[in-house]
Structure formats: structure tokens, C-alpha cells
XYZ file of C-alpha atoms in Angstrom:
256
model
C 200.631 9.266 3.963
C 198.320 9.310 1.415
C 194.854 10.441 1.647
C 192.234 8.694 -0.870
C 188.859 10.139 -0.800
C 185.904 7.869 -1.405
C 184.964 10.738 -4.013
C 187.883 9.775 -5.937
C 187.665 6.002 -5.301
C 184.256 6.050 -7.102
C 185.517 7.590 -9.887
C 188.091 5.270 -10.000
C 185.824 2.438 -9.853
C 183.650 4.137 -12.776
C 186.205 4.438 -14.787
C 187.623 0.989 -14.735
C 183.637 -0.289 -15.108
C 183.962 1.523 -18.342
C 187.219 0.786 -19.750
C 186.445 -3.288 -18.939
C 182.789 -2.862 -20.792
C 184.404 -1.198 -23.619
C 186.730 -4.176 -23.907
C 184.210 -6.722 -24.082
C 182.416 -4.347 -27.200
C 185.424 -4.502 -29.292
C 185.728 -8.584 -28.489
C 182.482 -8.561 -30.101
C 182.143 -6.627 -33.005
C 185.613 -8.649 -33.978
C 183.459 -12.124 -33.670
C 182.266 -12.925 -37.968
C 178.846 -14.060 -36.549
C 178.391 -10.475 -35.378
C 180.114 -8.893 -38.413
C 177.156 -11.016 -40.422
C 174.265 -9.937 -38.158
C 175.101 -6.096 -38.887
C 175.055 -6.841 -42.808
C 171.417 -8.368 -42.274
C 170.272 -4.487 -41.211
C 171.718 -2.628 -43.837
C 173.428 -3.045 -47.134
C 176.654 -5.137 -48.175
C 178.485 -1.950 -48.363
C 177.291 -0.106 -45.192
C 177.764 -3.381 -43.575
C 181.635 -2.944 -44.492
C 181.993 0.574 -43.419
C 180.624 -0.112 -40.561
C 182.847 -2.903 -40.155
C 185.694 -1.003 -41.125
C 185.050 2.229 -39.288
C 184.158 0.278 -36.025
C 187.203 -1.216 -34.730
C 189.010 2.328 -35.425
C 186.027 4.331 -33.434
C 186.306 1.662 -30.362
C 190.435 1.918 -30.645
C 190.104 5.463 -30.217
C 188.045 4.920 -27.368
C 190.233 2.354 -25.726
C 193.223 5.270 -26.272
C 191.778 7.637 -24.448
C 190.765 5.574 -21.299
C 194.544 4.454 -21.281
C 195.359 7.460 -21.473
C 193.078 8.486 -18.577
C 194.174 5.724 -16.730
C 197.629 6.946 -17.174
C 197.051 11.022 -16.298
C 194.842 9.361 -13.240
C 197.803 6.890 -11.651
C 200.680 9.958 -12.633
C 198.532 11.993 -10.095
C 198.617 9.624 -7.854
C 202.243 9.121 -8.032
C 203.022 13.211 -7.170
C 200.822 13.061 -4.762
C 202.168 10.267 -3.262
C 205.645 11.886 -3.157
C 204.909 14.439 -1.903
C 203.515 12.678 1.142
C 206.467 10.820 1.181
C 208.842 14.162 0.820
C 206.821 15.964 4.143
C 207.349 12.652 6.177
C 211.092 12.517 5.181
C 211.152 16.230 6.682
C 209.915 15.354 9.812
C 212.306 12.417 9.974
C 215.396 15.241 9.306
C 214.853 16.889 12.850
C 213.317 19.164 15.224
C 214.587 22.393 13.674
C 212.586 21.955 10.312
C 209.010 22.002 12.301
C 207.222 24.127 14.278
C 207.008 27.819 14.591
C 205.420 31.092 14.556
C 201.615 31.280 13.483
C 198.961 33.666 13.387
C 195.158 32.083 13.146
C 191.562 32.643 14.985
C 190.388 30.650 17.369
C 186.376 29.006 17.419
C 185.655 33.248 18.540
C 186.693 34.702 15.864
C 189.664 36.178 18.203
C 193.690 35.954 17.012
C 195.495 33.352 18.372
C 198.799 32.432 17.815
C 201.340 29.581 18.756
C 201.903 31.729 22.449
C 198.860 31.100 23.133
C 199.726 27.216 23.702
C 202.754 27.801 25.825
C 202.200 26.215 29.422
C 200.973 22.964 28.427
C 201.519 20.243 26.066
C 199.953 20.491 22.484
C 198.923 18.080 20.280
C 198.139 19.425 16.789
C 196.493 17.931 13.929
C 195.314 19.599 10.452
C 192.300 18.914 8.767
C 189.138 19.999 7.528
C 185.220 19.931 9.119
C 183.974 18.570 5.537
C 186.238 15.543 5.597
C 184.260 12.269 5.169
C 186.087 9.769 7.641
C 189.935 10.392 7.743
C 189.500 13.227 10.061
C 186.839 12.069 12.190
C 188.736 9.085 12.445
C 191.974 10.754 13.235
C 190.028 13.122 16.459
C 188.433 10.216 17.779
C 191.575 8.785 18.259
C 193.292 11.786 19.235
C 190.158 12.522 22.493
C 190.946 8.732 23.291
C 194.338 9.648 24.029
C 193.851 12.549 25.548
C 191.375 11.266 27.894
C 193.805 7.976 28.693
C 196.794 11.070 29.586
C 194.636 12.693 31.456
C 193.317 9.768 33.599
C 197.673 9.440 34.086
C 197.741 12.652 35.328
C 199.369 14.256 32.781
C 197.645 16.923 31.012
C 197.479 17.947 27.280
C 195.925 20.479 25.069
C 194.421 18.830 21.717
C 194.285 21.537 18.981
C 192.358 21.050 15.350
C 193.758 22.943 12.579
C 191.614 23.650 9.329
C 193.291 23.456 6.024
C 190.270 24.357 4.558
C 189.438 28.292 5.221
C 187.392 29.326 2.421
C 184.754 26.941 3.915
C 185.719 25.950 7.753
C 184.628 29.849 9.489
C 185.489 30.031 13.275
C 182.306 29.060 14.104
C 182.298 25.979 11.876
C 184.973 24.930 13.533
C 184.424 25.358 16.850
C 180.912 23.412 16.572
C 183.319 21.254 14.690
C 185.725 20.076 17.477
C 182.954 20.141 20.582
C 181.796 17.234 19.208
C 184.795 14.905 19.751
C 186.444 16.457 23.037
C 185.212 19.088 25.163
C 189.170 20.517 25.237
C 189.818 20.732 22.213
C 190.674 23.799 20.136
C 189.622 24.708 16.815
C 191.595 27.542 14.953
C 191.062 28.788 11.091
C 192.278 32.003 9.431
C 192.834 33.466 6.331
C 194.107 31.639 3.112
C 197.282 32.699 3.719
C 197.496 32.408 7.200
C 196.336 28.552 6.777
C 198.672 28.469 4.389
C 201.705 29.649 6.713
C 200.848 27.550 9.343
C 200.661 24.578 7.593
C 204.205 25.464 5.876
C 205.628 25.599 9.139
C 205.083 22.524 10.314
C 205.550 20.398 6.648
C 201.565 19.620 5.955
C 201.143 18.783 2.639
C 197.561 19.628 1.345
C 195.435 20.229 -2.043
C 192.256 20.613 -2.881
C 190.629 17.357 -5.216
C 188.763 19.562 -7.739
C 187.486 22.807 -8.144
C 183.585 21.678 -7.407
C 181.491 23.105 -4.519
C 181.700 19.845 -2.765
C 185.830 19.292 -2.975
C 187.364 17.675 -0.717
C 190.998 17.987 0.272
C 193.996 15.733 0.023
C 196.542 16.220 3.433
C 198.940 14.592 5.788
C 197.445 12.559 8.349
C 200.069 13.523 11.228
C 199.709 14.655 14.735
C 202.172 16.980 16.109
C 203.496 16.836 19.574
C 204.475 20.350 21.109
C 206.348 20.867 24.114
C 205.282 23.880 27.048
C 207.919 25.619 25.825
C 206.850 25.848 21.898
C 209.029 23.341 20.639
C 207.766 20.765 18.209
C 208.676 16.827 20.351
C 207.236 14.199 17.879
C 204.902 13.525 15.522
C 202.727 10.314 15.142
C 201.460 8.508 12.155
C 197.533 7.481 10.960
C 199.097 3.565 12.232
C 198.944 4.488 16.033
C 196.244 3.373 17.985
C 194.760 5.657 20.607
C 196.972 3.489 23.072
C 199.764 3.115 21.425
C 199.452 7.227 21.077
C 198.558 7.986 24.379
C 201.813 5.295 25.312
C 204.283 7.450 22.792
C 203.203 11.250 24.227
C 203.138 9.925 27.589
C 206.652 8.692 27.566
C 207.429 12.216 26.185
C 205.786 14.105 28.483
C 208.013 11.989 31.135
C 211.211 12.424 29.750
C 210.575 15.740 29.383
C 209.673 17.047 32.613
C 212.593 13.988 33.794
């Protein structure tokens, strides 16, 4: 899936504003009547360097915003495939997801995947600073919970920061409380993150390199089993029924 931020979108938005002013500047200094109001400030002949050295000055501009355009939309594209390479993996099987990791919980203390063994998990991987994609995401993920829960059948929903130079343990713990008062929050180290993430096939990268970055990930909730072993994994297009539907028919077959 792929994850636009509404940093980037503006920028987007700026950029075509300029390119599409820029174009209507070099309609008009190609009109005569224009060419003839700029010789009525200055001379004959500065009128026709200016004439001359115009068109090439705006061309030059117009290059470089296609070229823009053009590093901006190849971005995209990797991006993009790269989304579409970590949902392919997922589709390839259980073996390719899941496993060992080492991160801390909300405490500060170490907590691994053992730790979740007992219960079912659902995991999903994010970041606190996240404008709407996240929130979005753990809204519908306590909706679901709560609906499984009201079945009788109990889960354990777990937030995962790809984001640990910013999201501390405490961060994220304040983080989580305020969409379900079950969930977990767990951080670590760069590399840690890093591992964990690689483990179960989350694509993420940071926008920019500004204090206020955001970061670019797959919007994917993983569905663990008591035992450790990754189940499922469900999309950004299920609803919190629909989700709470899926997991529950899991959760059946599983203990069937």
C-alpha cells in the first residue's frame, strides 16, 4: 500500500501551481502586443534582448520543473514497488513472516515476541507522529478488538513504532492508551526496529531529513497465533467489521 503524506501532497500541489503559472508567463511574453509594450520601457535594442533572452530563461525554467516532475513521480514509482514487493511476500506464505524480536515495552523493560505467547496478537507498525494513517488504522484496530471481545474471544492489540529516534517508551505508551486501554506499545533501538520490522516484511522510510519528517510504511495488520505463528494479515480496505469478521473466523478455526 502506499502511504501519501499530506506533507508531500502539498508540495505536490505547489509544485504543479508553479509549473501551470509559469506556463501561462511564457504564453505571454510570446503574444507581439506584449513584445511591443516591453520596447515602450526601454530601448529598440534592449527591447530585443530581452525578447530574445526571455523565451530561453522561461524554457530553462519549464526544464527544470519537468524535470522535477519527473525525479518526483520516479519516487513515487519505487516506492510504490516496493509496497507492492512486501505485499507479494505476504501473499508467498506463512514461513516468510513472523519471528524472533527483541524491543521495550511502554516501561522501558525488554520484551520480546515470548512475551505474546498465550493469546492472540494483532500487530501493526507505525509511528506516534503520523498525521491520520495511523490513527486511522488503531481506531479501527480497538473497534475490532472490542467487537472480539464482546464474542468472547480475546485478543492482544500490539503498536509497533518504526520511528525510534523520536517514539521513546514513554511516547509510546501515552501513545496507544489513548485508542484502547489493551493495547501494547513497544519501541527499541534503530536496529532493533529495524529487525523487527524485517521480520515481518514492513516496508518503511523516512520522507526527508527535516525535524518534522514523517515516514512512509505498510499499512498492514498482522495476525499472530498463541503459539507465535504469524495467521493473516489484513489490508488498510477492511472495515473494523469486516476485520473483527476475518480474525474471528481465525481464531475459530484455529482453536476448531
Amino acid at each position: 500500500m502506499t502511504v501519501r503524506s499530506s506533507r508531500s501532497i502539498s508540495v505536490r500541489l505547489l509544485t504543479a501551481a508553479r509549473l501551470k503559472g509559469c506556463s501561462r508567463v511564457v504564453s505571454d511574453i510570446g503574444d507581439p502586443s506584449h513584445l511591443t509594450c516591453l520596447r515602450g520601457f526601454a530601448s529598440e535594442a534592449q527591447g530585443t534582448r530581452r525578447a530574445t533572452r526571455g523565451p530561453v530563461n522561461f524554457a530553462s525554467l519549464g526544464l527544470t520543473g519537468i524535470t522535477a516532475a519527473g525525479l518526483v513521480y520516479y519516487y513515487q514509482y519505487l516506492k510504490e514497488q516496493k509496497l507492492k514487493d512486501a505485499t507479494k511476500t505476504l501473499s508467498a506464505g506463512k514461513a516468510a513472516i513472523g519471528g524472533p524480536f527483541n524491543l521495550a515495552d511502554g516501561d522501558g523493560n525488554a520484551f520480546t515476541e515470548e512475551d505474546l505467547l498465550g493469546d492472540f496478537a494483532l500487530l501493526y507498525f507505525g509511528f506516534t507522529f503520523c498525521p491520520d494513517i495511523c490513527p486511522d488504522e488503531l481506531e479501527k484496530m480497538a473497534k475490532a478488538v472490542n467487537s472480539l471481545e464482546q464474542a468472547g474471544k480475546s485478543i492482544q492489540p500490539v503498536f509497533i513504532s518504526i520511528d525510534p529516534e523520536r517514539d521513546s517508551p514513554k511516547q509510546v505508551k501515552q501513545y496507544v492508551k489513548e485508542f484502547h486501554p489493551k493495547m501494547l506499545g513497544l519501541t527499541g533501538t534503530i536496529q532493533q526496529v529495524k529487525d523487527a520490522a524485517k521480520a515481518y516484511r514492513v516496508y518503511f522510510t523516512k520522507t526527508d531529513d527535516s525535524k518534522d519528517y514523517l515516514v512512509d510504511h505498510s499499512i498492514i495488520m498482522y495476525l499472530i497465533d498463541p503459539k507465535g505463528s504469524f495467521v493473516s494479515f489484513y489490508g488498510k480496505n477492511y472495515t473494523a467489521d469486516q476485520l473483527a469478521t476475518a480474525i474471528g473466523s481465525q481464531i475459530e478455526n484455529w482453536k476448531a
